[in-house]
Amino acid sequence: MTHSGIEIVIFNEEWAETFQSIKQVISKSLNDLIIGIEHVGSTSIQGLGAKQILDIDIVIESYDVFPKVITGLEQIGYFYQEEWSFEGRETFGRKDISTPWDGKGTQWMEHHLYVCNKNSKELAKHLVFRDYLRNNPQVVIEYENIKRHLADTVKDRKSYTLGKTEFINKILEKVMD
């Protein structure tokens, strides 16, 4: 374990498969309430070392459906974390490791679940950053080096996140309109 308690592991093909399985369970629960489910964050980028935590953005047309989305997610074991949310990115926690409940008791890897309105700035940032890295393997190497350096040198998760933010913002400034 590193100085910060954050462990960056080498990219694992299973992350994408796990995302697809979780996506199926969530899709079945929410079906036409949502317009998409996106795998974002470091685990969504081929070859990028990451913490073993999936980041998942559920995309909704508008906030009109949000109350029903909350109910649908509660039925499979998620709960709304209003205190961690802000407009455009609503945060959900998991009751336990078998959330989302698929009827079989599958034990899922750790993941962060967000619900974003389709015009959300947060969603746009997640997708633009992901797609930029997917198309720029050299930048993936640079980003992983920064993450590993931070994990080895900072004292806590907050400092780690702050350290990454500078790099992320530099890329977003370059690629966002």
Short mmCIF file of N, CA and C in Angstrom, two decimals:
data_model
loop_
_atom_site.label_atom_id
_atom_site.label_comp_id
_atom_site.label_asym_id
_atom_site.label_seq_id
_atom_site.Cartn_x
_atom_site.Cartn_y
_atom_site.Cartn_z
N MET A 1 0.86 -1.19 0.00
CA MET A 1 0.00 0.00 0.00
C MET A 1 0.89 1.24 0.00
N THR A 2 0.42 2.26 -0.62
CA THR A 2 1.21 3.47 -0.78
C THR A 2 1.08 4.37 0.44
N HIS A 3 1.86 5.42 0.44
CA HIS A 3 1.87 6.44 1.48
C HIS A 3 0.46 6.98 1.73
N SER A 4 -0.31 7.15 0.66
CA SER A 4 -1.64 7.76 0.76
C SER A 4 -2.74 6.73 1.05
N GLY A 5 -2.39 5.44 0.97
CA GLY A 5 -3.41 4.40 1.10
C GLY A 5 -4.13 4.15 -0.21
N ILE A 6 -3.72 4.85 -1.27
CA ILE A 6 -4.33 4.70 -2.59
C ILE A 6 -3.49 3.75 -3.41
N GLU A 7 -4.15 2.75 -3.97
CA GLU A 7 -3.42 1.77 -4.78
C GLU A 7 -3.84 1.88 -6.24
N ILE A 8 -2.86 2.19 -7.08
CA ILE A 8 -3.08 2.23 -8.52
C ILE A 8 -2.63 0.88 -9.06
N VAL A 9 -3.54 0.17 -9.71
CA VAL A 9 -3.22 -1.15 -10.27
C VAL A 9 -3.19 -1.06 -11.79
N ILE A 10 -2.54 -2.03 -12.42
CA ILE A 10 -2.48 -2.00 -13.89
C ILE A 10 -3.88 -2.22 -14.47
N PHE A 11 -4.08 -1.69 -15.66
CA PHE A 11 -5.38 -1.78 -16.33
C PHE A 11 -5.84 -3.24 -16.40
N ASN A 12 -7.13 -3.44 -16.20
CA ASN A 12 -7.70 -4.79 -16.19
C ASN A 12 -8.89 -4.82 -17.16
N GLU A 13 -8.83 -5.72 -18.14
CA GLU A 13 -9.91 -5.87 -19.14
C GLU A 13 -11.26 -6.15 -18.47
N GLU A 14 -11.23 -6.77 -17.30
CA GLU A 14 -12.48 -7.13 -16.61
C GLU A 14 -13.29 -5.90 -16.18
N TRP A 15 -12.63 -4.75 -16.07
CA TRP A 15 -13.37 -3.55 -15.67
C TRP A 15 -14.49 -3.24 -16.65
N ALA A 16 -14.19 -3.34 -17.94
CA ALA A 16 -15.19 -3.05 -18.97
C ALA A 16 -16.31 -4.08 -18.93
N GLU A 17 -15.95 -5.35 -18.70
CA GLU A 17 -16.96 -6.42 -18.62
C GLU A 17 -17.87 -6.21 -17.41
N THR A 18 -17.27 -5.85 -16.28
CA THR A 18 -18.05 -5.60 -15.07
C THR A 18 -18.99 -4.42 -15.30
N PHE A 19 -18.47 -3.35 -15.93
CA PHE A 19 -19.32 -2.21 -16.24
C PHE A 19 -20.53 -2.66 -17.07
N GLN A 20 -20.29 -3.47 -18.11
CA GLN A 20 -21.40 -3.92 -18.98
C GLN A 20 -22.44 -4.70 -18.17
N SER A 21 -21.99 -5.54 -17.25
CA SER A 21 -22.92 -6.32 -16.42
C SER A 21 -23.73 -5.42 -15.50
N ILE A 22 -23.08 -4.46 -14.85
CA ILE A 22 -23.78 -3.53 -13.97
C ILE A 22 -24.76 -2.70 -14.80
N LYS A 23 -24.32 -2.27 -15.98
CA LYS A 23 -25.16 -1.48 -16.88
C LYS A 23 -26.45 -2.23 -17.22
N GLN A 24 -26.33 -3.54 -17.48
CA GLN A 24 -27.52 -4.35 -17.80
C GLN A 24 -28.52 -4.37 -16.66
N VAL A 25 -28.01 -4.56 -15.43
CA VAL A 25 -28.90 -4.62 -14.26
C VAL A 25 -29.60 -3.27 -14.06
N ILE A 26 -28.83 -2.18 -14.15
CA ILE A 26 -29.41 -0.84 -13.97
C ILE A 26 -30.40 -0.55 -15.09
N SER A 27 -30.04 -0.87 -16.32
CA SER A 27 -30.91 -0.61 -17.48
C SER A 27 -32.25 -1.31 -17.32
N LYS A 28 -32.20 -2.56 -16.85
CA LYS A 28 -33.42 -3.33 -16.67
C LYS A 28 -34.33 -2.65 -15.63
N SER A 29 -33.71 -2.09 -14.60
CA SER A 29 -34.47 -1.45 -13.53
C SER A 29 -35.05 -0.10 -13.96
N LEU A 30 -34.32 0.62 -14.82
CA LEU A 30 -34.73 1.98 -15.16
C LEU A 30 -35.30 2.12 -16.57
N ASN A 31 -35.16 1.09 -17.37
CA ASN A 31 -35.40 1.08 -18.81
C ASN A 31 -35.66 2.43 -19.48
N ASP A 32 -36.88 2.83 -19.77
CA ASP A 32 -37.04 4.03 -20.57
C ASP A 32 -37.01 5.35 -19.80
N LEU A 33 -36.63 5.29 -18.51
CA LEU A 33 -36.45 6.54 -17.75
C LEU A 33 -35.13 7.22 -18.12
N ILE A 34 -34.20 6.44 -18.69
CA ILE A 34 -32.86 6.98 -18.94
C ILE A 34 -32.52 6.95 -20.43
N ILE A 35 -31.53 7.77 -20.82
CA ILE A 35 -31.12 7.76 -22.22
C ILE A 35 -29.75 7.11 -22.43
N GLY A 36 -29.06 6.78 -21.34
CA GLY A 36 -27.79 6.11 -21.51
C GLY A 36 -27.09 5.86 -20.19
N ILE A 37 -26.09 4.98 -20.23
CA ILE A 37 -25.24 4.72 -19.07
C ILE A 37 -23.81 4.70 -19.60
N GLU A 38 -22.98 5.57 -19.04
CA GLU A 38 -21.61 5.74 -19.53
C GLU A 38 -20.59 5.26 -18.50
N HIS A 39 -19.59 4.54 -19.00
CA HIS A 39 -18.43 4.16 -18.19
C HIS A 39 -17.44 5.31 -18.33
N VAL A 40 -17.16 6.00 -17.24
CA VAL A 40 -16.25 7.14 -17.28
C VAL A 40 -15.13 6.91 -16.26
N GLY A 41 -14.23 7.86 -16.15
CA GLY A 41 -13.14 7.72 -15.18
C GLY A 41 -12.04 6.81 -15.70
N SER A 42 -11.01 6.65 -14.90
CA SER A 42 -9.80 5.94 -15.32
C SER A 42 -10.03 4.49 -15.74
N THR A 43 -10.97 3.80 -15.10
CA THR A 43 -11.18 2.38 -15.45
C THR A 43 -11.79 2.23 -16.84
N SER A 44 -12.23 3.34 -17.44
CA SER A 44 -12.85 3.26 -18.77
C SER A 44 -11.83 3.50 -19.90
N ILE A 45 -10.57 3.69 -19.53
CA ILE A 45 -9.55 4.04 -20.52
C ILE A 45 -8.54 2.91 -20.66
N GLN A 46 -8.57 2.28 -21.84
CA GLN A 46 -7.69 1.15 -22.15
C GLN A 46 -6.24 1.47 -21.79
N GLY A 47 -5.64 0.58 -20.97
CA GLY A 47 -4.22 0.72 -20.67
C GLY A 47 -3.88 1.63 -19.50
N LEU A 48 -4.87 2.33 -18.93
CA LEU A 48 -4.58 3.27 -17.85
C LEU A 48 -4.67 2.59 -16.49
N GLY A 49 -3.59 2.65 -15.73
CA GLY A 49 -3.63 2.14 -14.35
C GLY A 49 -4.61 2.98 -13.55
N ALA A 50 -5.27 2.37 -12.57
CA ALA A 50 -6.32 3.09 -11.84
C ALA A 50 -6.57 2.46 -10.48
N LYS A 51 -7.31 3.20 -9.64
CA LYS A 51 -7.86 2.59 -8.43
C LYS A 51 -8.95 1.65 -8.95
N GLN A 52 -9.16 0.55 -8.25
CA GLN A 52 -10.15 -0.44 -8.71
C GLN A 52 -11.57 -0.02 -8.33
N ILE A 53 -12.00 1.12 -8.88
CA ILE A 53 -13.34 1.63 -8.62
C ILE A 53 -13.89 2.14 -9.95
N LEU A 54 -15.02 1.58 -10.37
CA LEU A 54 -15.65 2.05 -11.60
C LEU A 54 -16.38 3.36 -11.34
N ASP A 55 -16.38 4.24 -12.33
CA ASP A 55 -17.20 5.45 -12.28
C ASP A 55 -18.25 5.30 -13.37
N ILE A 56 -19.51 5.44 -12.97
CA ILE A 56 -20.63 5.21 -13.88
C ILE A 56 -21.57 6.41 -13.85
N ASP A 57 -21.85 6.96 -15.04
CA ASP A 57 -22.79 8.07 -15.17
C ASP A 57 -24.05 7.57 -15.87
N ILE A 58 -25.18 7.68 -15.19
CA ILE A 58 -26.48 7.40 -15.81
C ILE A 58 -26.95 8.74 -16.38
N VAL A 59 -27.37 8.72 -17.64
CA VAL A 59 -27.79 9.97 -18.30
C VAL A 59 -29.30 10.02 -18.42
N ILE A 60 -29.87 11.13 -17.94
CA ILE A 60 -31.32 11.34 -18.04
C ILE A 60 -31.62 12.54 -18.94
N GLU A 61 -32.79 12.50 -19.55
CA GLU A 61 -33.25 13.57 -20.43
C GLU A 61 -33.42 14.88 -19.64
N SER A 62 -34.09 14.78 -18.48
CA SER A 62 -34.33 15.97 -17.67
C SER A 62 -34.61 15.56 -16.24
N TYR A 63 -34.63 16.55 -15.37
CA TYR A 63 -34.89 16.28 -13.95
C TYR A 63 -36.33 15.84 -13.70
N ASP A 64 -37.20 15.95 -14.69
CA ASP A 64 -38.59 15.51 -14.52
C ASP A 64 -38.66 14.04 -14.11
N VAL A 65 -37.75 13.23 -14.63
CA VAL A 65 -37.79 11.78 -14.34
C VAL A 65 -36.98 11.41 -13.09
N PHE A 66 -36.25 12.37 -12.54
CA PHE A 66 -35.33 12.05 -11.45
C PHE A 66 -35.98 11.34 -10.25
N PRO A 67 -37.16 11.79 -9.77
CA PRO A 67 -37.79 11.07 -8.65
C PRO A 67 -38.03 9.58 -8.96
N LYS A 68 -38.44 9.28 -10.20
CA LYS A 68 -38.66 7.88 -10.59
C LYS A 68 -37.33 7.12 -10.69
N VAL A 69 -36.28 7.81 -11.12
CA VAL A 69 -34.95 7.20 -11.19
C VAL A 69 -34.48 6.83 -9.79
N ILE A 70 -34.68 7.73 -8.83
CA ILE A 70 -34.31 7.44 -7.43
C ILE A 70 -35.02 6.17 -6.98
N THR A 71 -36.33 6.08 -7.22
CA THR A 71 -37.12 4.91 -6.82
C THR A 71 -36.59 3.64 -7.49
N GLY A 72 -36.34 3.71 -8.79
CA GLY A 72 -35.83 2.55 -9.52
C GLY A 72 -34.49 2.08 -8.99
N LEU A 73 -33.62 3.02 -8.67
CA LEU A 73 -32.30 2.66 -8.13
C LEU A 73 -32.42 2.11 -6.71
N GLU A 74 -33.34 2.65 -5.92
CA GLU A 74 -33.55 2.13 -4.56
C GLU A 74 -33.98 0.66 -4.60
N GLN A 75 -34.77 0.29 -5.61
CA GLN A 75 -35.26 -1.09 -5.71
C GLN A 75 -34.13 -2.10 -5.95
N ILE A 76 -32.98 -1.63 -6.45
CA ILE A 76 -31.85 -2.55 -6.66
C ILE A 76 -30.70 -2.27 -5.69
N GLY A 77 -30.97 -1.49 -4.63
CA GLY A 77 -30.01 -1.36 -3.53
C GLY A 77 -29.20 -0.07 -3.45
N TYR A 78 -29.45 0.88 -4.35
CA TYR A 78 -28.73 2.15 -4.25
C TYR A 78 -29.54 3.12 -3.39
N PHE A 79 -28.88 4.14 -2.88
CA PHE A 79 -29.60 5.19 -2.16
C PHE A 79 -29.01 6.54 -2.55
N TYR A 80 -29.90 7.51 -2.63
CA TYR A 80 -29.53 8.86 -3.06
C TYR A 80 -28.72 9.54 -1.97
N GLN A 81 -27.57 10.11 -2.34
CA GLN A 81 -26.71 10.82 -1.39
C GLN A 81 -26.75 12.31 -1.74
N GLU A 82 -27.80 12.95 -1.32
CA GLU A 82 -28.00 14.36 -1.67
C GLU A 82 -26.83 15.23 -1.22
N GLU A 83 -26.25 14.88 -0.06
CA GLU A 83 -25.16 15.70 0.49
C GLU A 83 -23.89 15.66 -0.37
N TRP A 84 -23.74 14.65 -1.23
CA TRP A 84 -22.56 14.54 -2.11
C TRP A 84 -22.91 14.99 -3.53
N SER A 85 -24.13 15.43 -3.74
CA SER A 85 -24.60 15.77 -5.07
C SER A 85 -24.55 17.26 -5.31
N PHE A 86 -24.57 17.63 -6.56
CA PHE A 86 -24.81 19.01 -6.95
C PHE A 86 -25.49 18.96 -8.29
N GLU A 87 -26.15 20.06 -8.68
CA GLU A 87 -26.96 20.01 -9.88
C GLU A 87 -26.15 19.56 -11.09
N GLY A 88 -26.69 18.60 -11.81
CA GLY A 88 -26.00 18.06 -12.97
C GLY A 88 -25.24 16.79 -12.66
N ARG A 89 -25.03 16.50 -11.38
CA ARG A 89 -24.38 15.25 -11.01
C ARG A 89 -24.88 14.81 -9.64
N GLU A 90 -25.82 13.88 -9.66
CA GLU A 90 -26.43 13.38 -8.43
C GLU A 90 -25.73 12.08 -8.05
N THR A 91 -25.38 11.96 -6.78
CA THR A 91 -24.57 10.84 -6.30
C THR A 91 -25.43 9.78 -5.60
N PHE A 92 -25.08 8.52 -5.86
CA PHE A 92 -25.78 7.39 -5.22
C PHE A 92 -24.78 6.48 -4.52
N GLY A 93 -25.16 6.02 -3.33
CA GLY A 93 -24.37 5.06 -2.60
C GLY A 93 -24.95 3.66 -2.78
N ARG A 94 -24.21 2.66 -2.29
CA ARG A 94 -24.64 1.27 -2.40
C ARG A 94 -24.92 0.71 -1.01
N LYS A 95 -26.02 -0.04 -0.90
CA LYS A 95 -26.38 -0.66 0.37
C LYS A 95 -25.29 -1.65 0.80
N ASP A 96 -24.81 -2.44 -0.17
CA ASP A 96 -23.78 -3.44 0.13
C ASP A 96 -23.14 -3.91 -1.19
N ILE A 97 -22.26 -4.91 -1.11
CA ILE A 97 -21.53 -5.33 -2.32
C ILE A 97 -22.39 -6.08 -3.33
N SER A 98 -23.61 -6.44 -2.96
CA SER A 98 -24.48 -7.07 -3.96
C SER A 98 -25.42 -6.04 -4.61
N THR A 99 -25.10 -4.76 -4.44
CA THR A 99 -25.80 -3.69 -5.16
C THR A 99 -25.00 -3.37 -6.40
N PRO A 100 -25.63 -3.39 -7.59
CA PRO A 100 -27.05 -3.51 -7.86
C PRO A 100 -27.55 -4.96 -7.75
N TRP A 101 -28.70 -5.13 -7.13
CA TRP A 101 -29.26 -6.46 -6.95
C TRP A 101 -29.73 -7.01 -8.28
N ASP A 102 -29.18 -8.15 -8.66
CA ASP A 102 -29.50 -8.77 -9.95
C ASP A 102 -30.33 -10.03 -9.80
N GLY A 103 -30.77 -10.31 -8.55
CA GLY A 103 -31.57 -11.50 -8.30
C GLY A 103 -30.71 -12.72 -8.01
N LYS A 104 -29.38 -12.61 -8.23
CA LYS A 104 -28.48 -13.74 -8.02
C LYS A 104 -27.50 -13.51 -6.88
N GLY A 105 -27.49 -12.28 -6.36
CA GLY A 105 -26.56 -11.97 -5.28
C GLY A 105 -25.13 -11.79 -5.75
N THR A 106 -24.94 -11.39 -7.00
CA THR A 106 -23.59 -11.14 -7.51
C THR A 106 -22.89 -10.11 -6.62
N GLN A 107 -21.63 -10.37 -6.32
CA GLN A 107 -20.85 -9.41 -5.53
C GLN A 107 -20.03 -8.57 -6.50
N TRP A 108 -20.39 -7.30 -6.60
CA TRP A 108 -19.81 -6.40 -7.58
C TRP A 108 -18.57 -5.69 -7.05
N MET A 109 -17.68 -5.34 -7.97
CA MET A 109 -16.54 -4.53 -7.57
C MET A 109 -17.04 -3.14 -7.16
N GLU A 110 -16.22 -2.42 -6.42
CA GLU A 110 -16.60 -1.10 -5.95
C GLU A 110 -16.88 -0.19 -7.15
N HIS A 111 -17.90 0.64 -7.03
CA HIS A 111 -18.18 1.62 -8.08
C HIS A 111 -18.90 2.84 -7.52
N HIS A 112 -18.68 3.95 -8.22
CA HIS A 112 -19.36 5.20 -7.89
C HIS A 112 -20.44 5.40 -8.95
N LEU A 113 -21.63 5.73 -8.51
CA LEU A 113 -22.75 5.88 -9.43
C LEU A 113 -23.29 7.31 -9.35
N TYR A 114 -23.43 7.91 -10.52
CA TYR A 114 -23.95 9.26 -10.63
C TYR A 114 -25.09 9.29 -11.63
N VAL A 115 -26.02 10.20 -11.42
CA VAL A 115 -27.07 10.45 -12.40
C VAL A 115 -26.86 11.88 -12.88
N CYS A 116 -26.72 12.02 -14.21
CA CYS A 116 -26.46 13.33 -14.81
C CYS A 116 -27.53 13.65 -15.82
N ASN A 117 -27.99 14.88 -15.80
CA ASN A 117 -28.88 15.36 -16.83
C ASN A 117 -28.06 15.47 -18.13
N LYS A 118 -28.66 15.20 -19.28
CA LYS A 118 -27.91 15.12 -20.54
C LYS A 118 -27.16 16.40 -20.90
N ASN A 119 -27.61 17.54 -20.37
CA ASN A 119 -26.93 18.82 -20.65
C ASN A 119 -25.98 19.23 -19.53
N SER A 120 -25.72 18.31 -18.61
CA SER A 120 -24.86 18.60 -17.47
C SER A 120 -23.43 18.87 -17.89
N LYS A 121 -22.86 19.91 -17.30
CA LYS A 121 -21.45 20.25 -17.54
C LYS A 121 -20.55 19.13 -17.02
N GLU A 122 -20.94 18.52 -15.90
CA GLU A 122 -20.14 17.43 -15.32
C GLU A 122 -20.08 16.24 -16.28
N LEU A 123 -21.22 15.87 -16.83
CA LEU A 123 -21.26 14.77 -17.79
C LEU A 123 -20.37 15.10 -18.99
N ALA A 124 -20.51 16.31 -19.51
CA ALA A 124 -19.69 16.72 -20.67
C ALA A 124 -18.20 16.60 -20.34
N LYS A 125 -17.80 17.04 -19.15
CA LYS A 125 -16.39 16.94 -18.75
C LYS A 125 -15.94 15.48 -18.70
N HIS A 126 -16.75 14.64 -18.07
CA HIS A 126 -16.39 13.21 -17.96
C HIS A 126 -16.18 12.60 -19.34
N LEU A 127 -17.11 12.86 -20.26
CA LEU A 127 -17.05 12.24 -21.60
C LEU A 127 -15.91 12.81 -22.44
N VAL A 128 -15.72 14.11 -22.39
CA VAL A 128 -14.65 14.75 -23.17
C VAL A 128 -13.29 14.26 -22.69
N PHE A 129 -13.09 14.22 -21.37
CA PHE A 129 -11.82 13.77 -20.81
C PHE A 129 -11.56 12.30 -21.18
N ARG A 130 -12.58 11.46 -20.98
CA ARG A 130 -12.45 10.04 -21.32
C ARG A 130 -12.08 9.86 -22.80
N ASP A 131 -12.84 10.51 -23.67
CA ASP A 131 -12.63 10.33 -25.10
C ASP A 131 -11.28 10.88 -25.55
N TYR A 132 -10.85 11.97 -24.94
CA TYR A 132 -9.53 12.52 -25.27
C TYR A 132 -8.44 11.51 -24.92
N LEU A 133 -8.52 10.96 -23.71
CA LEU A 133 -7.50 9.98 -23.31
C LEU A 133 -7.57 8.72 -24.18
N ARG A 134 -8.77 8.27 -24.50
CA ARG A 134 -8.89 7.08 -25.35
C ARG A 134 -8.21 7.28 -26.70
N ASN A 135 -8.13 8.52 -27.16
CA ASN A 135 -7.54 8.81 -28.46
C ASN A 135 -6.10 9.32 -28.39
N ASN A 136 -5.54 9.40 -27.20
CA ASN A 136 -4.18 9.92 -27.02
C ASN A 136 -3.38 9.05 -26.05
N PRO A 137 -2.87 7.92 -26.54
CA PRO A 137 -2.15 6.97 -25.67
C PRO A 137 -0.96 7.60 -24.93
N GLN A 138 -0.33 8.59 -25.54
CA GLN A 138 0.82 9.24 -24.90
C GLN A 138 0.37 9.98 -23.64
N VAL A 139 -0.81 10.58 -23.70
CA VAL A 139 -1.36 11.32 -22.56
C VAL A 139 -1.76 10.33 -21.45
N VAL A 140 -2.21 9.14 -21.85
CA VAL A 140 -2.56 8.09 -20.87
C VAL A 140 -1.34 7.76 -20.01
N ILE A 141 -0.18 7.62 -20.66
CA ILE A 141 1.07 7.31 -19.94
C ILE A 141 1.41 8.45 -18.97
N GLU A 142 1.30 9.68 -19.46
CA GLU A 142 1.59 10.85 -18.63
C GLU A 142 0.66 10.90 -17.41
N TYR A 143 -0.63 10.67 -17.64
CA TYR A 143 -1.62 10.71 -16.57
C TYR A 143 -1.36 9.61 -15.54
N GLU A 144 -1.05 8.41 -16.01
CA GLU A 144 -0.76 7.32 -15.07
C GLU A 144 0.47 7.64 -14.22
N ASN A 145 1.49 8.22 -14.84
CA ASN A 145 2.69 8.60 -14.08
C ASN A 145 2.36 9.61 -12.99
N ILE A 146 1.52 10.58 -13.31
CA ILE A 146 1.09 11.58 -12.32
C ILE A 146 0.33 10.90 -11.19
N LYS A 147 -0.61 10.02 -11.54
CA LYS A 147 -1.40 9.33 -10.52
C LYS A 147 -0.53 8.48 -9.61
N ARG A 148 0.40 7.73 -10.19
CA ARG A 148 1.29 6.89 -9.37
C ARG A 148 2.17 7.74 -8.46
N HIS A 149 2.69 8.83 -9.00
CA HIS A 149 3.53 9.73 -8.20
C HIS A 149 2.72 10.28 -7.01
N LEU A 150 1.51 10.74 -7.30
CA LEU A 150 0.65 11.27 -6.23
C LEU A 150 0.34 10.21 -5.19
N ALA A 151 -0.04 9.01 -5.64
CA ALA A 151 -0.38 7.93 -4.71
C ALA A 151 0.80 7.63 -3.78
N ASP A 152 2.02 7.75 -4.32
CA ASP A 152 3.22 7.46 -3.53
C ASP A 152 3.65 8.61 -2.62
N THR A 153 3.24 9.83 -2.93
CA THR A 153 3.79 10.97 -2.19
C THR A 153 2.79 11.73 -1.32
N VAL A 154 1.51 11.76 -1.69
CA VAL A 154 0.56 12.53 -0.88
C VAL A 154 0.09 11.74 0.33
N LYS A 155 -0.49 12.44 1.29
CA LYS A 155 -0.89 11.79 2.54
C LYS A 155 -2.30 11.24 2.53
N ASP A 156 -3.19 11.78 1.67
CA ASP A 156 -4.58 11.36 1.73
C ASP A 156 -5.26 11.49 0.38
N ARG A 157 -6.49 10.98 0.32
CA ARG A 157 -7.26 10.94 -0.93
C ARG A 157 -7.56 12.36 -1.44
N LYS A 158 -7.81 13.28 -0.52
CA LYS A 158 -8.12 14.65 -0.91
C LYS A 158 -6.95 15.28 -1.67
N SER A 159 -5.74 15.11 -1.15
CA SER A 159 -4.54 15.65 -1.81
C SER A 159 -4.31 14.96 -3.15
N TYR A 160 -4.60 13.67 -3.20
CA TYR A 160 -4.47 12.90 -4.44
C TYR A 160 -5.40 13.49 -5.51
N THR A 161 -6.66 13.70 -5.13
CA THR A 161 -7.65 14.24 -6.06
C THR A 161 -7.25 15.65 -6.52
N LEU A 162 -6.82 16.48 -5.58
CA LEU A 162 -6.38 17.83 -5.94
C LEU A 162 -5.22 17.79 -6.93
N GLY A 163 -4.29 16.87 -6.71
CA GLY A 163 -3.13 16.73 -7.60
C GLY A 163 -3.53 16.37 -9.02
N LYS A 164 -4.54 15.51 -9.15
CA LYS A 164 -5.02 15.11 -10.48
C LYS A 164 -5.78 16.23 -11.17
N THR A 165 -6.47 17.05 -10.38
CA THR A 165 -7.35 18.08 -10.92
C THR A 165 -6.61 19.03 -11.86
N GLU A 166 -5.39 19.41 -11.50
CA GLU A 166 -4.62 20.33 -12.34
C GLU A 166 -4.42 19.75 -13.75
N PHE A 167 -4.03 18.47 -13.80
CA PHE A 167 -3.81 17.80 -15.09
C PHE A 167 -5.13 17.71 -15.87
N ILE A 168 -6.19 17.30 -15.20
CA ILE A 168 -7.49 17.13 -15.84
C ILE A 168 -7.98 18.47 -16.40
N ASN A 169 -7.86 19.54 -15.60
CA ASN A 169 -8.32 20.86 -16.04
C ASN A 169 -7.53 21.36 -17.25
N LYS A 170 -6.25 21.05 -17.29
CA LYS A 170 -5.40 21.46 -18.42
C LYS A 170 -5.94 20.82 -19.70
N ILE A 171 -6.28 19.55 -19.63
CA ILE A 171 -6.82 18.85 -20.80
C ILE A 171 -8.20 19.38 -21.16
N LEU A 172 -9.06 19.57 -20.16
CA LEU A 172 -10.41 20.08 -20.43
C LEU A 172 -10.36 21.46 -21.09
N GLU A 173 -9.45 22.33 -20.62
CA GLU A 173 -9.31 23.66 -21.23
C GLU A 173 -8.93 23.53 -22.71
N LYS A 174 -8.08 22.54 -22.99
CA LYS A 174 -7.62 22.35 -24.36
C LYS A 174 -8.73 21.83 -25.28
N VAL A 175 -9.59 20.94 -24.76
CA VAL A 175 -10.54 20.25 -25.64
C VAL A 175 -12.00 20.71 -25.56
N MET A 176 -12.35 21.45 -24.51
CA MET A 176 -13.75 21.88 -24.41
C MET A 176 -13.93 23.22 -25.11
N ASP A 177 -15.08 23.43 -25.69
CA ASP A 177 -15.36 24.68 -26.40
C ASP A 177 -15.30 25.86 -25.44
#
